[in-house]
Short mmCIF file of C-alpha atoms in Angstrom, two decimals:
data_model
loop_
_atom_site.label_atom_id
_atom_site.label_comp_id
_atom_site.label_asym_id
_atom_site.label_seq_id
_atom_site.Cartn_x
_atom_site.Cartn_y
_atom_site.Cartn_z
CA MET A 1 0.00 0.00 0.00
CA SER A 2 1.39 3.41 -0.96
CA SER A 3 2.11 6.01 1.70
CA ASP A 4 -0.67 8.32 0.43
CA LYS A 5 -3.27 5.55 0.52
CA SER A 6 -2.10 4.47 3.96
CA ASP A 7 -2.32 8.03 5.28
CA THR A 8 -5.82 8.46 3.83
CA LEU A 9 -6.94 5.18 5.39
CA GLU A 10 -5.66 6.28 8.80
CA LEU A 11 -7.46 9.59 8.33
CA LEU A 12 -10.74 7.79 7.63
CA ILE A 13 -10.26 5.52 10.63
CA GLU A 14 -9.77 8.55 12.89
CA PHE A 15 -12.80 10.20 11.31
CA LYS A 16 -14.98 7.16 11.96
CA LYS A 17 -13.86 7.00 15.59
CA GLU A 18 -14.70 10.68 16.04
CA ILE A 19 -18.14 10.34 14.42
CA TYR A 20 -19.08 7.56 16.84
CA LYS A 21 -17.47 9.29 19.81
CA LEU A 22 -19.63 12.34 19.14
CA GLY A 23 -22.72 10.23 18.58
CA LEU A 24 -23.23 11.60 15.08
CA GLU A 25 -23.55 8.29 13.25
CA LYS A 26 -27.29 8.84 12.74
CA THR A 27 -27.02 12.53 11.79
CA PRO A 28 -23.45 12.99 10.52
CA SER A 29 -23.87 16.33 8.77
CA LYS A 30 -20.72 18.22 7.85
CA THR A 31 -21.97 21.26 9.76
CA LEU A 32 -22.52 19.36 13.02
CA TYR A 33 -19.20 17.58 12.70
CA GLN A 34 -17.39 20.88 12.05
CA GLU A 35 -18.95 22.32 15.18
CA LYS A 36 -18.17 19.39 17.48
CA TYR A 37 -15.03 17.58 16.32
CA THR A 38 -11.90 17.58 18.50
CA ARG A 39 -9.56 20.08 16.89
CA GLY A 40 -5.95 18.99 16.73
CA ALA A 41 -6.85 15.33 17.19
CA ALA A 42 -9.55 14.44 14.67
CA PRO A 43 -9.46 15.39 10.97
CA SER A 44 -11.33 18.52 9.90
CA PRO A 45 -14.00 18.44 7.16
CA THR A 46 -11.72 20.46 4.86
CA THR A 47 -8.86 17.99 5.33
CA LEU A 48 -11.14 15.03 4.65
CA LEU A 49 -12.55 16.58 1.48
CA ASN A 50 -9.15 17.63 0.15
CA ARG A 51 -7.33 14.39 0.97
CA THR A 52 -9.98 12.04 -0.38
CA GLY A 53 -11.22 14.14 -3.29
CA LYS A 54 -14.74 12.94 -2.51
CA THR A 55 -18.00 14.52 -1.41
CA TRP A 56 -19.09 14.42 2.23
CA LYS A 57 -21.70 11.76 1.43
CA GLU A 58 -19.10 9.61 -0.34
CA ILE A 59 -16.71 9.93 2.62
CA LEU A 60 -19.44 8.76 4.98
CA GLU A 61 -20.10 5.77 2.74
CA LEU A 62 -16.38 4.91 2.85
CA ILE A 63 -16.59 4.51 6.63
CA GLY A 64 -19.77 2.46 6.41
CA ILE A 65 -22.39 5.12 7.13
CA LYS A 66 -24.98 4.97 4.37
CA ASP A 67 -28.38 5.46 5.98
CA PHE A 68 -28.63 8.64 7.96
CA LYS A 69 -31.05 11.46 8.64
CA ARG A 70 -30.47 14.86 7.15
CA VAL A 71 -30.62 17.61 9.76
CA LYS A 72 -33.34 20.13 8.95
CA VAL A 73 -32.87 23.72 10.02
CA ARG A 74 -35.46 26.40 10.49
CA ASP A 75 -35.67 29.33 8.10
CA THR A 76 -33.90 32.52 9.19
CA SER A 77 -32.35 35.51 7.48
CA ASN A 78 -28.98 33.72 7.35
CA MET A 79 -29.61 31.84 4.10
CA GLY A 80 -32.32 29.78 5.82
CA ARG A 81 -30.01 28.59 8.61
CA PRO A 82 -30.03 29.18 12.36
CA GLU A 83 -27.45 31.80 13.28
CA LYS A 84 -25.05 29.37 14.97
CA VAL A 85 -25.12 26.92 12.08
CA TYR A 86 -24.66 29.75 9.58
CA ASP A 87 -21.62 31.04 11.48
CA VAL A 88 -20.05 27.58 11.56
CA GLU A 89 -20.60 27.10 7.84
CA LYS A 90 -19.19 30.56 7.14
CA ASN A 91 -16.05 29.68 9.09
CA VAL A 92 -15.70 26.47 7.08
CA VAL A 93 -15.87 28.46 3.83
CA ARG A 94 -13.26 30.85 5.22
CA GLN A 95 -10.92 27.92 5.97
CA GLN A 96 -11.48 26.55 2.47
CA LEU A 97 -10.62 29.92 0.95
CA GLU A 98 -7.44 30.22 3.00
CA GLU A 99 -6.30 26.75 1.93
CA PHE A 100 -7.26 27.50 -1.68
CA PHE A 101 -5.13 30.65 -1.83
CA LYS A 102 -2.14 28.96 -0.24
CA VAL A 103 -2.03 26.88 -3.42
CA ASN A 104 -3.32 29.46 -5.90
CA ARG A 105 -1.23 32.43 -4.83
CA ASN A 106 -1.05 34.17 -8.18
CA VAL A 107 -4.76 34.80 -8.70
CA LYS A 108 -5.15 38.47 -9.63
CA THR A 109 -8.71 38.88 -10.87
CA GLN A 110 -12.22 37.78 -10.02
CA LYS A 111 -12.46 36.11 -13.43
CA GLU A 112 -9.38 33.96 -12.72
CA PHE A 113 -10.81 33.09 -9.32
CA LYS A 114 -14.13 31.96 -10.80
CA GLU A 115 -12.41 29.80 -13.42
CA LEU A 116 -10.25 28.06 -10.80
CA LEU A 117 -13.28 27.44 -8.60
CA LYS A 118 -15.00 25.62 -11.45
CA GLN A 119 -11.99 23.30 -11.71
CA ASP A 120 -11.86 22.51 -7.98
CA LYS A 121 -14.69 20.16 -7.02
CA ASN A 122 -13.86 20.53 -3.32
CA MET A 123 -14.58 24.26 -3.33
CA PRO A 124 -18.02 25.87 -3.07
CA SER A 125 -19.29 27.94 -5.99
CA PHE A 126 -18.53 31.63 -6.31
CA GLY A 127 -22.19 32.39 -5.62
CA LYS A 128 -22.18 30.42 -2.38
CA ILE A 129 -18.93 32.05 -1.28
CA TYR A 130 -20.43 35.48 -2.00
CA ASN A 131 -23.59 34.62 -0.05
CA TYR A 132 -21.46 33.99 3.03
CA GLY A 133 -20.13 37.54 2.80
CA TYR A 134 -16.87 36.84 0.98
CA SER A 135 -16.91 39.20 -1.98
CA TRP A 136 -13.89 39.40 -4.27
CA GLY A 137 -13.00 42.74 -2.69
CA TYR A 138 -13.07 41.20 0.78
CA ILE A 139 -11.05 38.19 -0.37
CA LYS A 140 -8.33 40.37 -1.91
CA LYS A 141 -8.05 42.51 1.20
CA ASN A 142 -8.35 39.90 3.93
CA ILE A 143 -7.59 36.41 2.59
CA LEU A 144 -5.23 36.71 -0.36
CA LYS A 145 -2.68 38.42 1.86
CA ILE A 146 -2.43 35.22 3.92
CA GLY A 147 -1.10 33.44 0.86
CA GLU A 148 1.20 36.37 0.16
CA GLU A 149 2.64 36.19 3.67
CA ASP A 150 3.21 32.45 3.27
CA LYS A 151 4.97 33.11 -0.02
CA LYS A 152 7.16 35.78 1.56
CA THR A 153 8.10 33.47 4.44
CA LYS A 154 8.94 30.63 2.07
CA MET A 155 11.23 32.85 -0.02
CA LEU A 156 12.91 34.16 3.08
CA GLU A 157 13.53 30.67 4.43
CA GLU A 158 14.95 29.47 1.09
CA VAL A 159 17.44 32.33 0.88
CA VAL A 160 18.47 32.06 4.53
CA SER A 161 18.93 28.30 4.22
CA PHE A 162 21.19 28.74 1.18
CA LEU A 163 23.29 31.52 2.73
CA THR A 164 23.68 29.53 5.94
CA LYS A 165 24.63 26.35 4.10
CA GLU A 166 27.22 28.17 1.98
CA LYS A 167 28.53 29.99 5.09
CA TYR A 168 28.23 33.51 3.73
CA ASP A 169 29.14 36.34 6.07
CA VAL A 170 25.78 38.05 5.79
CA GLU A 171 26.78 40.93 8.04
CA SER A 172 29.24 42.11 5.41
CA ILE A 173 26.87 41.61 2.45
CA ASN A 174 25.01 44.57 0.96
CA GLN A 175 22.02 44.46 -1.37
CA SER A 176 24.18 44.56 -4.48
CA ASP A 177 26.25 41.60 -3.23
CA LEU A 178 23.09 39.66 -2.45
CA GLY A 179 21.76 40.33 -5.94
CA LYS A 180 24.93 38.91 -7.51
CA ILE A 181 24.82 35.82 -5.29
CA LEU A 182 21.18 35.08 -6.08
CA LYS A 183 21.67 35.67 -9.80
CA LYS A 184 23.91 32.60 -9.93
CA GLN A 185 21.28 30.38 -8.29
CA ASN A 186 18.49 29.30 -10.63
CA ASN A 187 16.48 27.72 -7.83
CA LEU A 188 16.37 30.87 -5.70
CA PRO A 189 14.30 34.05 -6.18
CA SER A 190 16.08 37.04 -7.71
CA ILE A 191 16.70 40.23 -5.78
CA ALA A 192 13.90 41.84 -7.82
CA THR A 193 11.48 39.08 -6.81
CA LEU A 194 12.44 39.50 -3.17
CA TYR A 195 11.89 43.24 -3.43
CA HIS A 196 8.51 42.73 -5.10
CA ASN A 197 7.45 40.46 -2.23
CA LYS A 198 8.78 42.91 0.38
CA VAL A 199 11.61 40.67 1.55
CA THR A 200 14.48 42.90 2.63
CA LEU A 201 18.12 42.26 3.45
CA LYS A 202 17.26 43.19 7.02
CA ASP A 203 14.62 40.43 7.08
CA ILE A 204 17.26 37.94 5.94
CA LYS A 205 19.76 39.05 8.56
CA ASP A 206 17.13 39.04 11.29
CA MET A 207 16.11 35.47 10.47
CA MET A 208 19.71 34.28 10.34
CA TYR A 209 20.67 35.75 13.67
CA LYS A 210 17.47 35.46 15.66
#
């Protein structure tokens, strides 16, 4: 059995244990599970969907749960959901968006975003995302920057790792020197790329000597 398949199997086993521990085997809705599961110990709905590539119903069938009751919710102004349920679902969508933009960091326009959503069967539709209050403007301002920060950190770590490994005396290096060093390394970002992503020489020195 491959490592990926083995990991997914273990994930499903942990999920099944958690479902029964929470007493959700008769009403195992994604919303209820998201609200009650043990964070840090049991797998999250987003992790399960991403790792298996299946729908929630298909995941339940994989662990032997086929006949279950759907939880009905009363109609409210929050898209027909009780406020608490709506908030939980909104948080789930937020988590999905954050994970999505960690992978798709170069999305610049709403059109690109919509096209990528259509290709990702684990993501909700643009309309559903919008209905939870996540407009493209909000996403650009509050969620895309998470991916940008991750990208900045990754670049910084790559450069610091290289300079440390090659035993450069960073204290004596100026920006021009750094540019020449990076230019010779095809697998590292250029000085222009670092500048564009707001990675400074000071950031590099701070990380090396912290």
